[in-house]
């Protein structure tokens, strides 16, 4: 997809969610009697501007679609007419100021609930059963006794209904103590327990990196990836030995290969060694010998033969799909519960990120968000709405953080003033703003670094 496509849907998504956020501030401020001077979507040079209403409120659409603001009458920013002083921000009761500040994040969360409600009501809840596909030998999943064909039914006592539940619950468990008690149903229908344990703190932190959780635990969801070569790198060890796309690897040095994960594990353990590969091509058995490459990955040497797995099917079979139709009331309950669960999980993971237990690589900047927006829009209406739900919840949560330049920091200032009985000094407020700006610059710097690192692999 083109850069224009990504930029277009990034602007659509951010513009919509910023408008929702600022409308929350605007609506509650008007209802409580504050004087609103300006409602701006975007920063910088105004592209569209008009005034309306008896208060002559200025509405602005500006050139930089990365935020917005609602400007309220405030005597700290200049002289205010005597008749208008009761409507100034600093003259309103503290609870009303807090309500206005809280309204922006609240509207983002309510918007996410509204989207989820509509999606659940119209389409119901569609899940893919969390059936285990490949299990890597020697991994934490193998040590726990997970087998291909097992269906995960519960994690740490909480039932799961689909793959996404499993990923979120395992991420939560691994970033906490590194332990997860699973209830699984085997292919024979019998239910048993399995315990996933990752004791090393650095390994647990690595599991929280994007796309590393299941790979690090050593299992994938169904269907299993067959030990069939999908692509062979020209000039690589496999190509030099005569292996080709479509060959099914049967054994390596006499060790049977059941799936592509077995192939990876056996090759990884033999950096720089010469190995015998038994394979089948068009039903005819053959064998060859090759020299495994020794590649450095994360400070250690692993073996590679420079091949890729076959492409997976784009859709799951009907036997793995579940559908639950919901009434309007049930859909609203489900949407509220879903939004709450995701927001709570965000809070836990963010705090663990501060503690160093969750990788900073999870912070995404504008490049990644634009890519997600474009990809989800390309996939269809439902994926794009799901993307909006996640970003809206994230925007609501992040703005509640007690960082002075954000809504949460301003709420903290108002609470302190309320308890103190007098305004904070200008020096204290300026210092808080400087700290908040510094923290945001650091967070944005890390997110942008992650964006660039992802673009370059």
PDB file of N, CA, C and O in Angstrom, residues 297-333:
ATOM      1  N   UNK A 297      22.219 -14.079  16.862  1.00  0.00           N
ATOM      2  CA  UNK A 297      20.908 -13.524  17.192  1.00  0.00           C
ATOM      3  C   UNK A 297      20.865 -13.269  18.693  1.00  0.00           C
ATOM      4  O   UNK A 297      21.034 -14.191  19.495  1.00  0.00           O
ATOM      5  N   UNK A 298      20.682 -12.001  19.061  1.00  0.00           N
ATOM      6  CA  UNK A 298      20.615 -11.616  20.474  1.00  0.00           C
ATOM      7  C   UNK A 298      21.824 -12.108  21.266  1.00  0.00           C
ATOM      8  O   UNK A 298      21.702 -12.638  22.373  1.00  0.00           O
ATOM      9  N   UNK A 299      22.979 -11.969  20.690  1.00  0.00           N
ATOM     10  CA  UNK A 299      24.212 -12.271  21.405  1.00  0.00           C
ATOM     11  C   UNK A 299      24.598 -13.730  21.445  1.00  0.00           C
ATOM     12  O   UNK A 299      25.570 -14.084  22.107  1.00  0.00           O
ATOM     13  N   UNK A 300      23.868 -14.615  20.751  1.00  0.00           N
ATOM     14  CA  UNK A 300      24.259 -16.024  20.734  1.00  0.00           C
ATOM     15  C   UNK A 300      24.183 -16.576  19.312  1.00  0.00           C
ATOM     16  O   UNK A 300      23.468 -16.049  18.464  1.00  0.00           O
ATOM     17  N   UNK A 301      24.950 -17.619  19.073  1.00  0.00           N
ATOM     18  CA  UNK A 301      25.009 -18.234  17.758  1.00  0.00           C
ATOM     19  C   UNK A 301      23.928 -19.300  17.611  1.00  0.00           C
ATOM     20  O   UNK A 301      23.775 -20.169  18.474  1.00  0.00           O
ATOM     21  N   UNK A 302      23.180 -19.228  16.505  1.00  0.00           N
ATOM     22  CA  UNK A 302      22.182 -20.254  16.221  1.00  0.00           C
ATOM     23  C   UNK A 302      22.358 -20.713  14.775  1.00  0.00           C
ATOM     24  O   UNK A 302      22.897 -19.995  13.936  1.00  0.00           O
ATOM     25  N   UNK A 303      21.897 -21.928  14.505  1.00  0.00           N
ATOM     26  CA  UNK A 303      21.993 -22.474  13.165  1.00  0.00           C
ATOM     27  C   UNK A 303      20.818 -22.062  12.307  1.00  0.00           C
ATOM     28  O   UNK A 303      19.683 -21.992  12.783  1.00  0.00           O
ATOM     29  N   UNK A 304      21.101 -21.815  11.024  1.00  0.00           N
ATOM     30  CA  UNK A 304      20.046 -21.473  10.078  1.00  0.00           C
ATOM     31  C   UNK A 304      20.399 -22.033   8.699  1.00  0.00           C
ATOM     32  O   UNK A 304      21.577 -22.096   8.347  1.00  0.00           O
ATOM     33  N   UNK A 305      19.363 -22.424   7.950  1.00  0.00           N
ATOM     34  CA  UNK A 305      19.605 -22.895   6.581  1.00  0.00           C
ATOM     35  C   UNK A 305      18.941 -21.971   5.561  1.00  0.00           C
ATOM     36  O   UNK A 305      18.926 -22.257   4.380  1.00  0.00           O
ATOM     37  N   UNK A 306      18.388 -20.867   6.049  1.00  0.00           N
ATOM     38  CA  UNK A 306      17.850 -19.795   5.213  1.00  0.00           C
ATOM     39  C   UNK A 306      16.710 -20.265   4.309  1.00  0.00           C
ATOM     40  O   UNK A 306      16.760 -20.168   3.083  1.00  0.00           O
ATOM     41  N   UNK A 307      15.672 -20.799   4.986  1.00  0.00           N
ATOM     42  CA  UNK A 307      14.426 -21.129   4.299  1.00  0.00           C
ATOM     43  C   UNK A 307      13.276 -20.505   5.074  1.00  0.00           C
ATOM     44  O   UNK A 307      13.420 -20.127   6.237  1.00  0.00           O
ATOM     45  N   UNK A 308      12.106 -20.389   4.434  1.00  0.00           N
ATOM     46  CA  UNK A 308      10.924 -19.843   5.079  1.00  0.00           C
ATOM     47  C   UNK A 308       9.814 -20.888   5.084  1.00  0.00           C
ATOM     48  O   UNK A 308       9.786 -21.769   4.222  1.00  0.00           O
ATOM     49  N   UNK A 309       8.882 -20.778   6.062  1.00  0.00           N
ATOM     50  CA  UNK A 309       7.773 -21.745   6.110  1.00  0.00           C
ATOM     51  C   UNK A 309       6.783 -21.491   4.989  1.00  0.00           C
ATOM     52  O   UNK A 309       6.781 -20.426   4.361  1.00  0.00           O
ATOM     53  N   UNK A 310       5.899 -22.440   4.738  1.00  0.00           N
ATOM     54  CA  UNK A 310       4.870 -22.243   3.700  1.00  0.00           C
ATOM     55  C   UNK A 310       3.840 -21.237   4.182  1.00  0.00           C
ATOM     56  O   UNK A 310       3.663 -21.034   5.387  1.00  0.00           O
ATOM     57  N   UNK A 311       3.140 -20.572   3.273  1.00  0.00           N
ATOM     58  CA  UNK A 311       2.097 -19.624   3.684  1.00  0.00           C
ATOM     59  C   UNK A 311       0.946 -20.349   4.372  1.00  0.00           C
ATOM     60  O   UNK A 311       0.568 -21.453   3.966  1.00  0.00           O
ATOM     61  N   UNK A 312       0.417 -19.719   5.419  1.00  0.00           N
ATOM     62  CA  UNK A 312      -0.715 -20.304   6.130  1.00  0.00           C
ATOM     63  C   UNK A 312      -2.020 -19.953   5.421  1.00  0.00           C
ATOM     64  O   UNK A 312      -2.102 -18.944   4.715  1.00  0.00           O
ATOM     65  N   UNK A 313      -3.044 -20.763   5.606  1.00  0.00           N
ATOM     66  CA  UNK A 313      -4.347 -20.411   5.011  1.00  0.00           C
ATOM     67  C   UNK A 313      -4.855 -19.099   5.576  1.00  0.00           C
ATOM     68  O   UNK A 313      -4.624 -18.788   6.756  1.00  0.00           O
ATOM     69  N   UNK A 314      -5.537 -18.281   4.752  1.00  0.00           N
ATOM     70  CA  UNK A 314      -5.985 -16.963   5.177  1.00  0.00           C
ATOM     71  C   UNK A 314      -7.220 -17.018   6.062  1.00  0.00           C
ATOM     72  O   UNK A 314      -7.523 -16.066   6.776  1.00  0.00           O
ATOM     73  N   UNK A 315      -7.958 -18.098   6.002  1.00  0.00           N
ATOM     74  CA  UNK A 315      -9.155 -18.232   6.831  1.00  0.00           C
ATOM     75  C   UNK A 315      -9.083 -19.518   7.640  1.00  0.00           C
ATOM     76  O   UNK A 315      -8.442 -20.489   7.236  1.00  0.00           O
ATOM     77  N   UNK A 316      -9.740 -19.497   8.784  1.00  0.00           N
ATOM     78  CA  UNK A 316      -9.772 -20.682   9.633  1.00  0.00           C
ATOM     79  C   UNK A 316     -10.947 -21.567   9.242  1.00  0.00           C
ATOM     80  O   UNK A 316     -11.993 -21.070   8.807  1.00  0.00           O
ATOM     81  N   UNK A 317     -10.817 -22.876   9.382  1.00  0.00           N
ATOM     82  CA  UNK A 317     -11.933 -23.771   9.055  1.00  0.00           C
ATOM     83  C   UNK A 317     -13.121 -23.528   9.978  1.00  0.00           C
ATOM     84  O   UNK A 317     -12.966 -23.058  11.105  1.00  0.00           O
ATOM     85  N   UNK A 318     -14.295 -23.842   9.491  1.00  0.00           N
ATOM     86  CA  UNK A 318     -15.517 -23.602  10.262  1.00  0.00           C
ATOM     87  C   UNK A 318     -15.498 -24.320  11.608  1.00  0.00           C
ATOM     88  O   UNK A 318     -16.114 -23.860  12.572  1.00  0.00           O
ATOM     89  N   UNK A 319     -14.823 -25.457  11.681  1.00  0.00           N
ATOM     90  CA  UNK A 319     -14.774 -26.218  12.927  1.00  0.00           C
ATOM     91  C   UNK A 319     -14.101 -25.445  14.049  1.00  0.00           C
ATOM     92  O   UNK A 319     -14.300 -25.754  15.228  1.00  0.00           O
ATOM     93  N   UNK A 320     -13.291 -24.442  13.695  1.00  0.00           N
ATOM     94  CA  UNK A 320     -12.598 -23.649  14.715  1.00  0.00           C
ATOM     95  C   UNK A 320     -13.328 -22.351  15.042  1.00  0.00           C
ATOM     96  O   UNK A 320     -12.954 -21.652  15.982  1.00  0.00           O
ATOM     97  N   UNK A 321     -14.352 -22.033  14.275  1.00  0.00           N
ATOM     98  CA  UNK A 321     -15.045 -20.764  14.468  1.00  0.00           C
ATOM     99  C   UNK A 321     -16.249 -20.926  15.391  1.00  0.00           C
ATOM    100  O   UNK A 321     -16.952 -21.936  15.340  1.00  0.00           O
ATOM    101  N   UNK A 322     -16.477 -19.907  16.215  1.00  0.00           N
ATOM    102  CA  UNK A 322     -17.676 -19.873  17.052  1.00  0.00           C
ATOM    103  C   UNK A 322     -18.372 -18.535  16.845  1.00  0.00           C
ATOM    104  O   UNK A 322     -17.723 -17.521  16.599  1.00  0.00           O
ATOM    105  N   UNK A 323     -19.695 -18.549  16.942  1.00  0.00           N
ATOM    106  CA  UNK A 323     -20.465 -17.317  16.772  1.00  0.00           C
ATOM    107  C   UNK A 323     -21.532 -17.250  17.847  1.00  0.00           C
ATOM    108  O   UNK A 323     -22.239 -18.233  18.108  1.00  0.00           O
ATOM    109  N   UNK A 324     -21.641 -16.088  18.491  1.00  0.00           N
ATOM    110  CA  UNK A 324     -22.652 -15.882  19.526  1.00  0.00           C
ATOM    111  C   UNK A 324     -23.448 -14.638  19.181  1.00  0.00           C
ATOM    112  O   UNK A 324     -22.901 -13.525  19.158  1.00  0.00           O
ATOM    113  N   UNK A 325     -24.740 -14.810  18.864  1.00  0.00           N
ATOM    114  CA  UNK A 325     -25.615 -13.668  18.573  1.00  0.00           C
ATOM    115  C   UNK A 325     -26.043 -13.022  19.894  1.00  0.00           C
ATOM    116  O   UNK A 325     -26.322 -13.717  20.876  1.00  0.00           O
ATOM    117  N   UNK A 326     -26.093 -11.688  19.924  1.00  0.00           N
ATOM    118  CA  UNK A 326     -26.414 -10.964  21.156  1.00  0.00           C
ATOM    119  C   UNK A 326     -27.556  -9.984  20.919  1.00  0.00           C
ATOM    120  O   UNK A 326     -27.630  -9.347  19.860  1.00  0.00           O
ATOM    121  N   UNK A 327     -28.417  -9.846  21.917  1.00  0.00           N
ATOM    122  CA  UNK A 327     -29.448  -8.816  21.885  1.00  0.00           C
ATOM    123  C   UNK A 327     -28.793  -7.464  22.148  1.00  0.00           C
ATOM    124  O   UNK A 327     -27.613  -7.386  22.515  1.00  0.00           O
ATOM    125  N   UNK A 328     -29.547  -6.391  21.996  1.00  0.00           N
ATOM    126  CA  UNK A 328     -28.996  -5.051  22.219  1.00  0.00           C
ATOM    127  C   UNK A 328     -28.479  -4.908  23.653  1.00  0.00           C
ATOM    128  O   UNK A 328     -27.387  -4.375  23.887  1.00  0.00           O
ATOM    129  N   UNK A 329     -29.250  -5.396  24.622  1.00  0.00           N
ATOM    130  CA  UNK A 329     -28.826  -5.288  26.023  1.00  0.00           C
ATOM    131  C   UNK A 329     -27.598  -6.125  26.319  1.00  0.00           C
ATOM    132  O   UNK A 329     -26.654  -5.659  26.977  1.00  0.00           O
ATOM    133  N   UNK A 330     -27.589  -7.374  25.831  1.00  0.00           N
ATOM    134  CA  UNK A 330     -26.443  -8.251  26.064  1.00  0.00           C
ATOM    135  C   UNK A 330     -25.195  -7.705  25.371  1.00  0.00           C
ATOM    136  O   UNK A 330     -24.079  -7.810  25.893  1.00  0.00           O
ATOM    137  N   UNK A 331     -25.372  -7.103  24.187  1.00  0.00           N
ATOM    138  CA  UNK A 331     -24.239  -6.532  23.464  1.00  0.00           C
ATOM    139  C   UNK A 331     -23.642  -5.365  24.234  1.00  0.00           C
ATOM    140  O   UNK A 331     -22.419  -5.186  24.278  1.00  0.00           O
ATOM    141  N   UNK A 332     -24.496  -4.547  24.858  1.00  0.00           N
ATOM    142  CA  UNK A 332     -24.007  -3.410  25.647  1.00  0.00           C
ATOM    143  C   UNK A 332     -23.231  -3.890  26.866  1.00  0.00           C
ATOM    144  O   UNK A 332     -22.162  -3.341  27.195  1.00  0.00           O
ATOM    145  N   UNK A 333     -23.746  -4.918  27.536  1.00  0.00           N
ATOM    146  CA  UNK A 333     -23.036  -5.474  28.696  1.00  0.00           C
ATOM    147  C   UNK A 333     -21.685  -6.037  28.272  1.00  0.00           C
ATOM    148  O   UNK A 333     -20.651  -5.795  28.917  1.00  0.00           O
TER     149      UNK A 333
END
